[in-house]
Amino acid sequence: IRKSYHGFHPAPWYLCCRSLSGAGTLRWNDYDRPKEFNFASDVLDYWTQMEQEGKRGPNPALWWVNNQGDEVKWSFREMTDLSRRAANVFTQTCGLQQGDRLALILPRVPEWWLVVIGCIRAGIIFMPGTTQMKAKDILYRLQVSKAQGIMTTDTLAPEVDSLVSECPALKTKLLVSDHSRHGWLDFRSLIKSASPDHTCIKSKTLDPMAIFFTSGTTGFPKMAKHSHGLALRSFLPSCRKCLQLKTSDVLWSISDPGWILAVLGCLFEPWTSGSTIFIHHLPQFDPKVIQETLFKYPITQCLAAPAVYRMILQQIPTSLRFPALEHCITGGEALLPEEQEEWRRRTGVLLYEVYGQSETGISCGTLRGMKIKPGSMGISIPPFDIQIIDEKGNILPLNTEGNIGIRIKPTKPIGLFMCYEDNPVKTAEVECGDFYNTGDRATMDEEGYIWFLGRNDDIINSSGYRIGPAEVENALAEHPAVAESAVVSSPDPIRKEVVKAFIVLTPEFLSHDQDQLTQELQQHVKSVTAPYKYPRKVLDSKIYIFTI
Ligand code: BCO
């Protein structure tokens, strides 16, 4: 057993491994919480040490490819070296300090991993965001979080420059690019010249680590703040039963790096087990590229939103018998039993469902090897205790519809978000008796399996994206044709739900061609906010347009 780094129990992950393989006695369980934990020093550097001692196979830690044939393979040793350099860039070159916030808006580029781990080493709170964001989305995030730093690429740098004067807290802009840009620090060059010597902070397990923006029914996205406990949770024996990753596994998580699913599936989960993270740059989603990639590379596990599997099944008629694929996981929206069955029939691999939110990470799921009940999201994963509750937080009888609640009293479980930052009202609103109320509706059966039914509010979940109607209404309101609008969810065979907009036109636009206007309004929404929110076709490829 390895020596402890910060004085907490020796190598809990190792004991977890042993417990998974049925050997050894667990000295550290789902409910213990070390005082100090840091994913960089306690996990990443551990695997670097294992590599150096020849106790881990030759698989890279990160294996990145793109459509142009480029490939990056970094070992754990290289990850340690490069992420220490990143931490030095943040603290020495940028002057960022522990507790400062960095907005991280990158596509799937290898630097994303260096930045996240570099932030964890230096205690900088990282705030991932999707590259689909537009200037207003970014402005809101920078202002509300008072971020001291932002890192992005050429594509979004002009948008950031257009709003930077409105963000007084912002003191550093970092660019990931092969070109330089005035007013921006060149991260790629800085990494090369930075020192690889860095002393990782001794983070308390409950110190803040990351902020995820999450949409609500009304108003702007809230800041769900997570502690280092989010990373620690991937370590716990029960959580590790979900994927049961081994060092020889190659996990491909197909989620945009802006979401919590990527932070878990593309980082904490695989590296906790010393597995290889596989990433395809995938600038545009293309089921054909996914199929080809699963044939070409020795990917053993795949994690993606149901819409991804659905689109592959619908758009690829040819073989889906992938040579190395053993285990598939899905989460982010509901999966239909017939989709699960078709995936099994066409690939020969079972598709296991997990459930979570930006506030919770993965909180329940069908663990690998467990009986799958098609249509169910599986069971709650300790230390989360999920119960179905009423509006007052009372536990409801089995098979009764209610809200999915996660017990927070007497003890808040590790991995659950800390609070909505600077928003005690919203934080209090989701506390319901002894539970955190997820706002999702479900039932629980006699075996503890949870059956998702829908939301208890107006949030729209379209192909795994959580969309607040108000965000779309605000975007529509900026168009001169829109006097008023109401945005709701509408069923869809591919995305399960899509955004549907009811619009009252201003008098000047009453005589306009409605098809053209529909397209114009769709383009308008795509141009002022993240395009995934745009109102898609509902009926006859049109937005419903009402006139007065
Ligand atoms: O469908 P359209 O072509 O009309 O529009 C698409 C894009 O073409 C367009 N777009 C994208 N970037 C743009 C742009 N338009 C203008 N300028 C740009 N820069 O906007 C629409 C975006 O829709 P999309 O993202 O759904 O695109 P797509 O290609 O259909 O992707 C399909 C999926 C399935 C890959 C995508 O929907 C997806 O990634 N879904 C999963 C989301 C996810 O990971 N959710 C998990 C959240 S975390 C969580 O749930 C907690 C779990 C623990």
Coordinates of C-alpha atoms and ligand atoms in Angstrom, one line a residue:
I1 CA 0.0 0.0 0.0
R2 CA 1.4 3.3 -1.0
K3 CA 2.3 6.0 1.5
S4 CA -0.4 8.5 2.1
Y5 CA 0.2 12.0 0.6
H6 CA -1.6 14.2 3.0
G7 CA -1.9 12.0 6.0
F8 CA -5.3 10.5 5.2
H9 CA -5.9 6.8 4.9
P10 CA -3.4 5.0 2.6
A11 CA -4.5 4.6 -1.0
P12 CA -8.2 4.3 -0.6
W13 CA -8.5 3.7 -4.4
Y14 CA -6.2 0.7 -4.0
L15 CA -8.4 -0.7 -1.3
C16 CA -11.3 0.0 -3.5
C17 CA -9.7 -2.0 -6.3
R18 CA -9.1 -4.8 -4.0
S19 CA -12.7 -4.7 -2.8
L20 CA -13.9 -4.8 -6.4
S21 CA -11.8 -7.9 -7.0
G22 CA -13.1 -9.4 -3.8
A23 CA -9.8 -9.3 -1.9
G24 CA -8.7 -7.4 1.1
T25 CA -10.6 -5.6 3.8
L26 CA -12.1 -2.2 3.2
R27 CA -10.6 0.3 5.6
W28 CA -12.1 3.2 3.8
N29 CA -15.7 3.1 2.7
D30 CA -18.3 5.1 0.9
Y31 CA -19.1 7.2 4.0
D32 CA -15.7 8.2 5.3
R33 CA -14.4 11.5 4.1
P34 CA -10.7 12.4 4.3
K35 CA -10.0 15.9 5.4
E36 CA -7.7 16.6 2.5
F37 CA -8.0 15.4 -1.1
N38 CA -6.5 16.6 -4.3
F39 CA -7.1 14.7 -7.5
A40 CA -3.8 15.8 -9.1
S41 CA -1.5 14.7 -6.3
D42 CA -3.6 11.8 -4.9
V43 CA -4.6 10.2 -8.2
L44 CA -2.7 11.5 -11.2
D45 CA 0.7 11.6 -9.6
Y46 CA 0.0 8.2 -8.0
W47 CA -0.4 6.7 -11.5
T48 CA 2.7 8.4 -12.6
Q49 CA 4.6 6.7 -9.8
M50 CA 3.0 3.4 -10.8
E51 CA 4.2 3.9 -14.4
Q52 CA 7.7 4.7 -13.3
E53 CA 7.8 1.6 -11.1
G54 CA 6.6 -0.5 -14.1
K55 CA 3.3 -1.3 -12.3
R56 CA 1.0 -0.1 -15.0
G57 CA 0.8 -1.2 -18.7
P58 CA 2.0 0.8 -21.7
N59 CA -1.4 2.3 -22.5
P60 CA -1.3 6.1 -22.6
A61 CA -3.2 8.2 -20.0
L62 CA -4.7 10.4 -22.7
W63 CA -5.1 9.3 -26.3
W64 CA -6.4 12.1 -28.5
V65 CA -7.1 11.9 -32.3
N66 CA -8.8 14.1 -34.9
N67 CA -10.1 13.8 -38.4
Q68 CA -6.9 15.0 -40.0
G69 CA -4.9 12.0 -38.7
D70 CA -3.2 13.9 -35.8
E71 CA -2.7 12.0 -32.7
V72 CA -1.5 12.9 -29.2
K73 CA -0.6 10.2 -26.6
W74 CA 0.4 11.4 -23.2
S75 CA 1.5 9.1 -20.4
F76 CA 0.7 9.8 -16.8
R77 CA 4.3 11.1 -16.4
E78 CA 3.8 13.5 -19.2
M79 CA 0.4 14.6 -17.7
T80 CA 2.1 15.2 -14.4
D81 CA 4.8 17.2 -16.0
L82 CA 2.6 19.3 -18.3
S83 CA -0.1 20.0 -15.7
R84 CA 2.5 21.2 -13.2
R85 CA 3.7 23.6 -15.9
A86 CA 0.1 24.7 -16.4
A87 CA -0.3 25.4 -12.7
N88 CA 2.9 27.5 -12.9
V89 CA 1.5 29.4 -15.9
F90 CA -1.6 30.2 -13.9
T91 CA 0.1 31.3 -10.7
Q92 CA 3.4 32.7 -11.9
T93 CA 2.6 34.2 -15.4
C94 CA -1.1 35.0 -14.9
G95 CA -0.9 35.9 -11.2
L96 CA -3.9 33.7 -10.4
Q97 CA -4.3 32.6 -6.8
Q98 CA -6.0 29.8 -5.0
G99 CA -9.7 30.5 -5.0
D100 CA -9.6 32.6 -8.2
R101 CA -11.9 31.5 -11.1
L102 CA -11.0 30.6 -14.6
A103 CA -13.7 30.3 -17.3
L104 CA -12.7 27.4 -19.5
I105 CA -14.3 27.4 -22.9
L106 CA -12.4 24.9 -25.0
P107 CA -13.4 22.3 -27.6
R108 CA -12.0 18.8 -27.2
V109 CA -8.3 19.7 -27.4
P110 CA -5.6 18.0 -25.3
E111 CA -4.9 21.3 -23.4
W112 CA -8.3 21.0 -21.7
W113 CA -6.9 18.2 -19.5
L114 CA -3.8 20.2 -18.7
V115 CA -5.9 23.2 -17.7
V116 CA -8.3 21.3 -15.5
I117 CA -5.5 19.4 -13.7
G118 CA -3.4 22.6 -13.5
C119 CA -6.3 24.4 -11.9
I120 CA -6.7 21.6 -9.4
R121 CA -3.0 21.7 -8.5
A122 CA -3.1 25.4 -8.0
G123 CA -6.5 25.6 -6.3
I124 CA -8.0 27.7 -9.1
I125 CA -11.7 27.1 -9.5
F126 CA -12.4 26.1 -13.1
M127 CA -15.7 26.8 -14.8
P128 CA -16.2 24.7 -17.9
G129 CA -18.5 26.0 -20.6
T130 CA -19.5 24.8 -24.1
T131 CA -17.9 26.4 -27.1
Q132 CA -21.4 26.9 -28.5
M133 CA -21.8 29.9 -26.2
K134 CA -22.1 33.3 -27.7
A135 CA -20.9 36.7 -26.4
K136 CA -23.9 37.3 -24.2
D137 CA -23.6 33.9 -22.6
I138 CA -19.9 34.4 -21.9
L139 CA -20.5 38.0 -20.6
Y140 CA -23.1 36.7 -18.1
R141 CA -20.8 34.0 -16.9
L142 CA -17.8 36.3 -16.5
Q143 CA -19.8 38.9 -14.7
V144 CA -21.7 36.8 -12.3
S145 CA -18.7 34.7 -11.4
K146 CA -16.3 37.7 -11.3
A147 CA -13.9 35.4 -13.1
Q148 CA -10.2 36.5 -13.0
G149 CA -9.3 34.5 -16.1
I150 CA -10.6 33.0 -19.3
M151 CA -9.2 30.5 -21.6
T152 CA -10.5 29.8 -25.1
T153 CA -9.6 29.5 -28.8
D154 CA -9.4 31.7 -31.8
T155 CA -13.1 31.2 -32.6
L156 CA -14.4 32.8 -29.4
A157 CA -11.5 35.2 -28.7
P158 CA -13.1 38.1 -30.7
E159 CA -16.4 37.6 -28.8
V160 CA -14.5 37.8 -25.5
D161 CA -12.6 41.0 -26.7
S162 CA -15.9 42.6 -27.5
L163 CA -17.1 42.3 -23.9
V164 CA -14.0 42.5 -21.9
S165 CA -14.5 46.1 -20.9
E166 CA -17.6 45.1 -19.1
C167 CA -15.8 42.6 -16.9
P168 CA -13.6 44.5 -14.4
A169 CA -12.5 41.4 -12.5
L170 CA -11.0 39.7 -15.6
K171 CA -7.2 40.1 -15.6
T172 CA -6.0 37.4 -17.8
K173 CA -6.9 36.0 -21.2
L174 CA -5.3 32.8 -22.3
L175 CA -5.5 31.5 -25.9
V176 CA -5.1 27.9 -27.1
S177 CA -4.0 28.4 -30.7
D178 CA -1.1 28.1 -33.1
H179 CA -1.3 31.8 -33.7
S180 CA -0.8 34.7 -31.3
R181 CA -3.4 37.4 -30.6
H182 CA -2.9 40.8 -29.3
G183 CA -3.9 41.1 -25.6
W184 CA -3.9 37.3 -25.1
L185 CA -1.3 35.0 -23.5
D186 CA -0.3 32.1 -25.7
F187 CA -0.9 29.1 -23.6
R188 CA 1.0 26.6 -25.9
S189 CA 4.2 28.6 -25.8
L190 CA 3.9 29.3 -22.1
I191 CA 3.6 25.7 -21.3
K192 CA 6.8 24.9 -23.1
S193 CA 8.8 27.5 -21.2
A194 CA 7.2 27.0 -17.8
S195 CA 8.9 25.1 -15.0
P196 CA 7.8 21.5 -14.4
D197 CA 8.4 21.9 -10.7
H198 CA 5.2 22.8 -8.8
T199 CA 4.0 22.0 -5.3
C200 CA 0.4 21.0 -5.3
I201 CA -1.8 22.8 -2.9
K202 CA -3.1 20.8 0.1
S203 CA -6.8 21.2 -0.7
K204 CA -9.4 20.3 1.9
T205 CA -11.9 17.9 0.5
L206 CA -14.6 20.4 0.9
D207 CA -12.7 23.3 -0.7
P208 CA -14.3 24.6 -3.9
M209 CA -13.0 23.1 -7.1
A210 CA -15.3 23.8 -10.0
I211 CA -18.4 25.7 -11.0
F212 CA -20.9 24.4 -13.5
F213 CA -23.6 26.7 -14.9
T214 CA -27.0 25.1 -15.0
S215 CA -30.2 26.3 -16.5
G216 CA -33.5 26.8 -14.6
T217 CA -37.1 27.4 -15.5
T218 CA -36.7 31.1 -14.9
G219 CA -33.9 33.6 -15.0
F220 CA -30.3 33.0 -15.9
P221 CA -28.2 29.8 -15.3
K222 CA -27.2 29.2 -11.7
M223 CA -23.7 28.5 -10.6
A224 CA -23.6 25.0 -9.1
K225 CA -20.4 25.0 -7.0
H226 CA -18.6 21.7 -6.4
S227 CA -15.8 20.8 -4.0
H228 CA -12.9 18.4 -4.5
G229 CA -15.4 15.9 -3.1
L230 CA -16.7 15.6 -6.7
A231 CA -13.4 14.0 -7.7
L232 CA -13.2 12.0 -4.5
R233 CA -16.6 10.4 -5.2
S234 CA -15.2 8.7 -8.4
F235 CA -12.9 6.9 -5.9
L236 CA -15.5 5.4 -3.7
P237 CA -16.1 1.6 -3.8
S238 CA -19.8 1.9 -4.8
C239 CA -19.1 4.5 -7.5
R240 CA -16.4 2.3 -9.0
K241 CA -18.8 -0.5 -9.3
C242 CA -20.6 1.5 -12.0
L243 CA -18.0 1.2 -14.8
Q244 CA -15.6 -1.2 -13.1
L245 CA -12.7 0.2 -15.1
K246 CA -9.3 -1.4 -15.2
T247 CA -5.9 0.0 -16.1
S248 CA -6.2 -1.8 -19.5
D249 CA -9.5 -0.1 -20.3
V250 CA -9.9 2.6 -22.9
L251 CA -12.9 4.8 -22.2
W252 CA -14.4 7.1 -24.7
S253 CA -16.8 9.7 -23.3
I254 CA -18.6 11.6 -26.0
S255 CA -19.6 14.7 -24.1
D256 CA -18.7 18.3 -24.8
P257 CA -16.0 19.4 -22.3
G258 CA -18.4 22.1 -21.1
W259 CA -20.6 19.7 -19.2
I260 CA -20.1 17.8 -15.9
L261 CA -20.5 14.6 -17.8
A262 CA -17.2 15.3 -19.5
V263 CA -15.4 16.2 -16.2
L264 CA -16.5 12.8 -14.8
G265 CA -16.4 10.6 -17.9
C266 CA -13.5 12.1 -19.6
L267 CA -11.4 12.7 -16.5
F268 CA -12.2 11.6 -12.9
E269 CA -13.7 8.2 -13.6
P270 CA -11.1 6.8 -16.0
W271 CA -8.0 8.2 -14.3
T272 CA -9.1 7.1 -10.9
S273 CA -8.7 3.6 -12.2
G274 CA -5.6 4.3 -14.2
S275 CA -7.5 3.7 -17.4
T276 CA -6.9 5.4 -20.8
I277 CA -9.0 8.3 -21.7
F278 CA -9.8 8.3 -25.5
I279 CA -10.9 11.5 -27.1
H280 CA -11.9 12.3 -30.7
H281 CA -11.8 16.0 -31.4
L282 CA -15.2 15.7 -33.2
P283 CA -15.8 19.3 -34.0
Q284 CA -19.1 18.3 -35.5
F285 CA -21.2 15.4 -34.3
D286 CA -21.2 12.7 -37.0
P287 CA -22.5 9.2 -36.2
K288 CA -20.4 7.8 -39.1
V289 CA -17.2 9.1 -37.5
I290 CA -18.2 7.5 -34.2
Q291 CA -18.8 4.2 -35.9
E292 CA -15.5 4.3 -37.7
T293 CA -13.7 5.3 -34.5
L294 CA -15.1 2.5 -32.6
F295 CA -14.0 0.1 -35.3
K296 CA -10.5 1.6 -35.6
Y297 CA -9.4 2.0 -32.0
P298 CA -9.4 -0.5 -29.1
I299 CA -12.1 1.3 -27.2
T300 CA -13.5 -0.9 -24.5
Q301 CA -16.1 1.4 -22.9
C302 CA -18.2 4.2 -24.3
L303 CA -20.2 6.8 -22.4
A304 CA -22.6 9.1 -24.3
A305 CA -26.0 10.8 -24.1
P306 CA -28.9 8.6 -25.4
A307 CA -29.3 10.8 -28.4
V308 CA -25.8 9.8 -29.6
Y309 CA -26.7 6.0 -29.5
R310 CA -30.1 6.8 -31.0
M311 CA -28.6 8.8 -33.9
I312 CA -26.0 6.0 -34.6
L313 CA -28.8 3.4 -34.6
Q314 CA -31.0 5.5 -36.9
Q315 CA -28.3 6.7 -39.3
I316 CA -25.9 3.7 -39.6
P317 CA -27.5 0.7 -41.3
T318 CA -24.2 -1.3 -41.5
S319 CA -22.4 -3.4 -38.9
L320 CA -22.1 -2.2 -35.3
R321 CA -20.1 -5.2 -34.1
F322 CA -17.2 -3.3 -32.7
P323 CA -14.0 -5.3 -32.0
A324 CA -13.1 -4.2 -28.5
L325 CA -16.2 -2.6 -27.1
E326 CA -17.4 -4.3 -23.9
H327 CA -19.5 -1.9 -22.0
C328 CA -21.7 1.1 -22.9
I329 CA -23.1 3.7 -20.5
T330 CA -25.6 6.5 -21.2
G331 CA -27.0 9.4 -19.3
G332 CA -28.2 13.0 -19.6
E333 CA -31.7 12.2 -20.8
A334 CA -34.1 9.3 -20.7
L335 CA -33.4 6.2 -22.7
L336 CA -36.3 4.2 -24.3
P337 CA -36.4 0.4 -23.6
E338 CA -36.6 -0.3 -27.3
E339 CA -33.4 1.8 -28.0
Q340 CA -31.6 -0.2 -25.3
E341 CA -32.7 -3.4 -26.8
E342 CA -31.8 -2.4 -30.3
W343 CA -28.3 -1.3 -29.2
R344 CA -27.8 -4.8 -27.6
R345 CA -29.1 -6.6 -30.7
R346 CA -27.0 -4.6 -33.2
T347 CA -23.8 -4.3 -31.2
G348 CA -24.0 -7.3 -28.8
V349 CA -23.1 -4.9 -26.0
L350 CA -25.5 -4.0 -23.2
L351 CA -26.3 -0.3 -22.7
Y352 CA -26.4 0.7 -19.0
E353 CA -28.2 3.9 -17.9
V354 CA -27.0 6.4 -15.3
Y355 CA -28.6 9.5 -14.0
G356 CA -27.3 12.8 -12.7
Q357 CA -27.3 16.5 -12.9
S358 CA -24.8 19.3 -12.8
E359 CA -25.6 19.5 -9.1
T360 CA -25.2 15.8 -8.4
G361 CA -22.8 14.2 -10.8
I362 CA -23.8 10.6 -11.4
S363 CA -26.2 9.8 -8.6
C364 CA -27.8 6.6 -9.7
G365 CA -27.4 3.9 -12.3
T366 CA -27.5 0.3 -13.3
L367 CA -24.1 -0.9 -12.2
R368 CA -22.1 -3.0 -14.6
G369 CA -23.2 -6.6 -14.4
M370 CA -26.4 -5.8 -12.5
K371 CA -29.8 -6.8 -13.9
I372 CA -31.0 -4.2 -16.4
K373 CA -34.6 -3.2 -16.1
P374 CA -35.3 -1.5 -19.4
G375 CA -36.8 2.0 -18.8
S376 CA -35.2 2.3 -15.3
M377 CA -32.2 4.4 -14.4
G378 CA -31.0 1.8 -11.9
I379 CA -30.4 2.2 -8.2
S380 CA -28.9 5.0 -6.1
I381 CA -25.2 4.9 -5.8
P382 CA -23.9 5.3 -2.2
P383 CA -23.1 7.5 -0.5
F384 CA -26.1 9.1 -2.2
D385 CA -29.3 7.9 -0.6
I386 CA -32.1 8.6 -3.1
Q387 CA -35.7 8.5 -2.1
I388 CA -38.9 9.5 -3.8
I389 CA -40.3 12.4 -1.8
D390 CA -43.3 14.7 -1.7
E391 CA -43.2 18.5 -1.7
K392 CA -42.5 18.5 2.0
G393 CA -39.7 16.0 1.9
N394 CA -41.7 13.0 3.2
I395 CA -40.6 9.7 1.7
L396 CA -43.4 8.3 -0.5
P397 CA -44.4 4.6 -0.6
L398 CA -42.8 2.4 -3.3
N399 CA -44.2 2.7 -6.8
T400 CA -45.6 6.2 -6.0
E401 CA -44.7 9.1 -8.2
G402 CA -42.8 11.9 -6.5
N403 CA -39.6 14.0 -6.7
I404 CA -36.2 12.4 -6.8
G405 CA -34.6 13.5 -3.5
I406 CA -31.0 13.0 -2.3
R407 CA -30.6 12.8 1.4
I408 CA -28.6 15.8 2.8
K409 CA -29.4 15.5 6.5
P410 CA -27.9 14.7 8.9
T411 CA -24.9 14.5 6.5
K412 CA -24.5 15.9 3.0
P413 CA -23.0 13.2 0.9
I414 CA -19.6 13.7 -0.7
G415 CA -19.9 14.7 -4.4
L416 CA -23.2 16.6 -4.1
F417 CA -22.8 20.3 -5.0
M418 CA -22.0 22.7 -2.3
C419 CA -24.5 25.4 -3.1
Y420 CA -25.7 27.7 -5.9
E421 CA -22.9 30.3 -5.6
D422 CA -24.2 33.7 -4.4
N423 CA -27.7 32.5 -4.5
P424 CA -28.9 31.4 -1.0
V425 CA -32.5 31.8 -2.1
K426 CA -32.2 29.2 -4.9
T427 CA -30.1 27.0 -2.7
A428 CA -32.8 27.0 -0.1
E429 CA -35.5 26.4 -2.6
V430 CA -34.0 23.0 -3.6
E431 CA -33.7 21.9 0.0
C432 CA -36.8 19.9 0.9
G433 CA -36.9 18.5 4.5
D434 CA -33.9 16.2 4.8
F435 CA -33.4 16.1 1.0
Y436 CA -32.0 17.9 -2.0
N437 CA -34.9 18.0 -4.4
T438 CA -33.6 17.3 -7.9
G439 CA -36.9 18.5 -9.5
D440 CA -37.1 15.3 -11.5
R441 CA -40.1 13.1 -11.1
A442 CA -39.9 9.3 -10.7
T443 CA -41.0 6.2 -8.9
M444 CA -39.0 3.6 -7.0
D445 CA -39.8 -0.2 -7.1
E446 CA -39.3 -2.9 -4.5
E447 CA -35.7 -3.5 -5.6
G448 CA -34.8 0.2 -5.4
Y449 CA -34.8 0.7 -9.1
I450 CA -35.8 4.3 -10.1
W451 CA -38.1 5.0 -13.0
F452 CA -37.8 8.4 -14.5
L453 CA -41.0 10.2 -15.4
G454 CA -40.1 13.8 -16.2
R455 CA -39.5 17.3 -14.7
N456 CA -41.6 19.0 -12.1
D457 CA -41.0 22.4 -13.8
D458 CA -40.6 23.9 -17.3
I459 CA -37.0 22.9 -18.0
I460 CA -36.6 21.4 -21.5
N461 CA -34.2 18.4 -21.9
S462 CA -33.4 18.3 -25.6
S463 CA -30.9 15.5 -26.6
G464 CA -29.3 15.8 -23.1
Y465 CA -29.1 19.6 -23.0
R466 CA -31.0 21.3 -20.2
I467 CA -32.6 24.4 -21.6
G468 CA -34.4 27.1 -19.6
P469 CA -37.4 28.5 -21.5
A470 CA -36.5 32.0 -20.3
E471 CA -33.1 31.8 -22.0
V472 CA -34.8 31.2 -25.4
E473 CA -37.5 33.8 -24.8
N474 CA -34.9 36.4 -23.9
A475 CA -33.0 35.6 -27.1
L476 CA -36.2 35.8 -29.2
A477 CA -37.2 39.1 -27.5
E478 CA -34.1 40.7 -29.1
H479 CA -35.6 40.3 -32.6
P480 CA -37.7 43.1 -33.8
A481 CA -40.4 40.7 -35.1
V482 CA -41.1 39.4 -31.6
A483 CA -43.6 41.2 -29.5
E484 CA -43.9 38.3 -27.0
S485 CA -43.0 34.7 -26.9
A486 CA -43.6 31.6 -24.8
V487 CA -41.2 28.6 -25.0
V488 CA -42.2 25.1 -24.1
S489 CA -41.1 21.5 -24.6
S490 CA -42.4 19.4 -27.4
P491 CA -41.9 15.7 -28.0
D492 CA -39.5 14.6 -30.7
P493 CA -38.5 11.2 -31.9
I494 CA -34.7 11.9 -32.1
R495 CA -34.1 14.4 -29.4
K496 CA -36.9 13.3 -27.1
E497 CA -37.8 16.9 -26.5
V498 CA -37.3 20.0 -28.6
V499 CA -37.8 23.7 -28.0
K500 CA -41.1 25.0 -29.3
A501 CA -41.8 28.7 -29.5
F502 CA -45.1 30.4 -29.5
I503 CA -44.6 33.9 -30.9
V504 CA -46.7 37.1 -31.0
L505 CA -45.4 39.2 -33.9
T506 CA -45.0 42.9 -33.9
P507 CA -47.3 44.7 -36.3
E508 CA -44.5 45.5 -38.9
F509 CA -43.9 41.7 -39.3
L510 CA -47.4 40.5 -39.7
S511 CA -47.3 40.4 -43.5
H512 CA -43.9 38.7 -43.7
D513 CA -43.5 35.3 -45.2
Q514 CA -43.9 33.0 -42.3
D515 CA -41.5 30.3 -43.5
Q516 CA -38.8 32.8 -44.1
L517 CA -39.5 34.5 -40.8
T518 CA -39.3 31.2 -39.0
Q519 CA -35.9 30.5 -40.4
E520 CA -34.8 34.0 -39.6
L521 CA -35.9 33.7 -36.0
Q522 CA -34.1 30.3 -35.7
Q523 CA -30.9 31.8 -37.1
H524 CA -31.3 34.8 -34.8
V525 CA -31.5 32.6 -31.7
K526 CA -28.5 30.6 -32.9
S527 CA -26.6 33.9 -33.3
V528 CA -27.3 35.4 -29.9
T529 CA -27.1 32.3 -27.6
A530 CA -25.7 28.8 -27.7
P531 CA -27.3 27.3 -30.8
Y532 CA -28.4 24.1 -29.2
K533 CA -31.2 26.1 -27.6
Y534 CA -32.8 27.3 -30.8
P535 CA -36.5 26.5 -31.4
R536 CA -36.5 23.5 -33.8
K537 CA -39.3 22.5 -36.1
V538 CA -42.5 21.5 -34.3
L539 CA -45.2 21.3 -36.9
D540 CA -44.6 21.4 -40.6
S541 CA -41.1 22.7 -40.0
K542 CA -42.4 25.9 -38.6
I543 CA -42.4 27.7 -35.3
Y544 CA -46.0 28.3 -34.3
I545 CA -46.6 32.0 -35.1
F546 CA -49.7 33.7 -33.7
T547 CA -50.7 37.1 -34.8
I548 CA -52.8 39.7 -33.0
Ligands
BCO1 O1 -29.4 20.5 -35.7 P1 -28.9 21.7 -36.4 O2 -27.9 21.4 -37.4 O3 -30.0 22.6 -37.0 O4 -28.2 22.7 -35.3 C1 -27.2 22.2 -34.5 C2 -25.8 22.7 -34.9 O5 -25.7 22.5 -36.3 C3 -25.9 24.1 -34.6 N1 -24.6 24.7 -34.2 C4 -23.6 24.2 -33.5 N2 -22.6 25.1 -33.4 C5 -23.0 26.2 -34.1 C6 -24.3 26.0 -34.6 N3 -24.9 26.9 -35.3 C7 -24.3 28.1 -35.5 N4 -23.1 28.3 -35.0 C8 -22.4 27.4 -34.3 N5 -21.2 27.7 -33.8 O6 -26.7 24.2 -33.4 C9 -27.4 23.0 -33.2 C10 -26.8 22.4 -32.0 O7 -27.4 21.2 -31.6 P2 -26.6 20.0 -31.1 O8 -25.5 20.4 -30.2 O9 -27.6 19.0 -30.5 O10 -25.9 19.4 -32.4 P3 -25.9 17.9 -33.0 O11 -24.9 17.9 -34.0 O12 -27.3 17.5 -33.4 O13 -25.5 17.0 -31.8 C11 -26.1 15.9 -31.4 C12 -25.6 15.4 -30.0 C13 -26.4 14.2 -29.5 C14 -24.1 15.0 -30.1 C15 -25.7 16.6 -29.0 O14 -27.1 17.0 -28.9 C16 -25.2 16.3 -27.7 O15 -24.0 16.4 -27.5 N6 -26.0 16.0 -26.7 C17 -25.6 15.6 -25.3 C18 -25.4 16.8 -24.4 C19 -24.8 16.3 -23.1 O16 -23.6 15.8 -23.1 N7 -25.5 16.4 -22.0 C20 -25.0 16.0 -20.7 C21 -25.1 17.2 -19.8 S1 -24.4 16.8 -18.2 C22 -25.6 15.9 -17.4 O17 -26.6 15.7 -17.9 C23 -25.3 15.4 -16.0 C24 -25.1 13.9 -16.1 C25 -24.3 13.4 -14.9

